[in-house]
């Protein structure tokens, strides 16, 4: 696939610096350095902290960079081995490389044409292999198990920060190697903020509690959201929750290979709009997940990408009412030819967590 990109753009070589793309292409997990790739060479440049690790994880030629033999010098030496007559054409990751790093390369390398790669390297990660799907499923399973245990210990008086810490500990205890992102625990009025930051607010009886959490297994992320009520739910809470659940189930049913992300988003969004809450659902319906938590393609009004089998998507509609609270329900699924396979198994009916008197 990389050779196809070289041919398509008529490049002599390309440089990859995004840590997730470096791992996907080379197997190297350190995240620091650069890859130089041409038809004749596969070179991994990194510093002394990672050279041993890189040699174990990748079949690329590993070259150590240091002050005396810096990255630009190494890349220049790689270019000289190509025996290119005429102009040298290099591809680079314009969407992730820092301007200052690009300036260094542009000033010191004898490249006549720098070609931005756009999302071409990122897009290589869209369709997952069976091994990747296995890791993603395991990561989501860890989240399922942790959430089941979390529901046994969450209670009024616990702060959002404490609740987040407990859920993160449970994921680690179940085998997570890291978090996919900072855990969101949003309770009461705070649950009307889709990406609320857990704070010192104490969970109270009657609160909506939105939990958005995920973990990594062998580098691959999970993502799940569940909303529950501490104690008994009010009629208004039940109404909002059931609208979101209806939209989520419809969105899940709409996911399959051959349809666009925008069309799936519309199915769920129309349900929320028809219920009178269209202005309370501002974000897209979902996104892909892999080595990074937010990948493409997305389920959103602006993404017409056609879904393909073995892509990963989240389906996460929400209703957020300032001054009242909010609900989000999120599953992570594998796109199949005739539907999707849900990797999340935590219950989605409204959970009313018993409160001890």
Coordinates of C-alpha atoms in Angstrom, one line a residue, residues 16-37 42-65 71 125 131 177 216 218-220 291:
X16 CA 6.3 9.2 8.5
X17 CA 6.5 10.9 12.0
X18 CA 3.0 10.4 13.4
X19 CA 3.5 7.9 16.3
X20 CA 0.3 5.9 15.5
X21 CA 1.3 5.6 11.9
X22 CA 4.8 4.7 12.8
X23 CA 3.5 1.8 14.9
X24 CA 1.0 0.7 12.3
X25 CA 3.6 0.7 9.5
X26 CA 6.7 -0.6 11.3
X27 CA 5.5 -2.3 14.5
X28 CA 7.6 0.1 16.7
X29 CA 5.7 1.3 19.8
X30 CA 8.1 3.9 21.1
X31 CA 6.4 6.8 19.2
X32 CA 9.6 8.9 19.0
X33 CA 11.5 9.2 15.7
X34 CA 10.7 8.9 12.0
X35 CA 10.4 6.4 9.3
X36 CA 12.0 6.8 5.9
X37 CA 10.4 4.6 3.3
X42 CA 12.8 0.9 5.2
X43 CA 14.6 2.9 7.9
X44 CA 13.5 3.7 11.4
X45 CA 15.3 6.6 13.0
X46 CA 15.1 7.0 16.8
X47 CA 17.3 7.8 19.8
X48 CA 19.1 5.7 22.3
X49 CA 16.1 5.4 24.6
X50 CA 14.4 3.2 22.0
X51 CA 17.0 1.6 19.7
X52 CA 17.0 -1.7 21.5
X53 CA 13.2 -1.8 21.6
X54 CA 12.9 -0.8 18.0
X55 CA 15.2 -3.6 17.0
X56 CA 13.0 -6.1 18.7
X57 CA 9.7 -4.8 17.5
X58 CA 10.4 -3.9 13.9
X59 CA 12.1 -5.4 10.8
X60 CA 13.1 -1.9 9.6
X61 CA 16.8 -0.9 9.6
X62 CA 17.2 1.0 12.9
X63 CA 19.6 4.0 12.9
X64 CA 20.2 5.9 16.1
X65 CA 20.0 9.6 16.1
X71 CA 17.7 13.1 12.0
X125 CA -5.6 2.2 9.4
X131 CA -5.7 -9.5 14.8
X177 CA -2.3 -1.5 29.8
X216 CA -6.0 0.1 25.7
X218 CA -1.9 -4.1 23.0
X219 CA -2.1 -0.5 21.9
X220 CA -5.7 -0.7 20.7
X291 CA -4.6 2.8 17.8

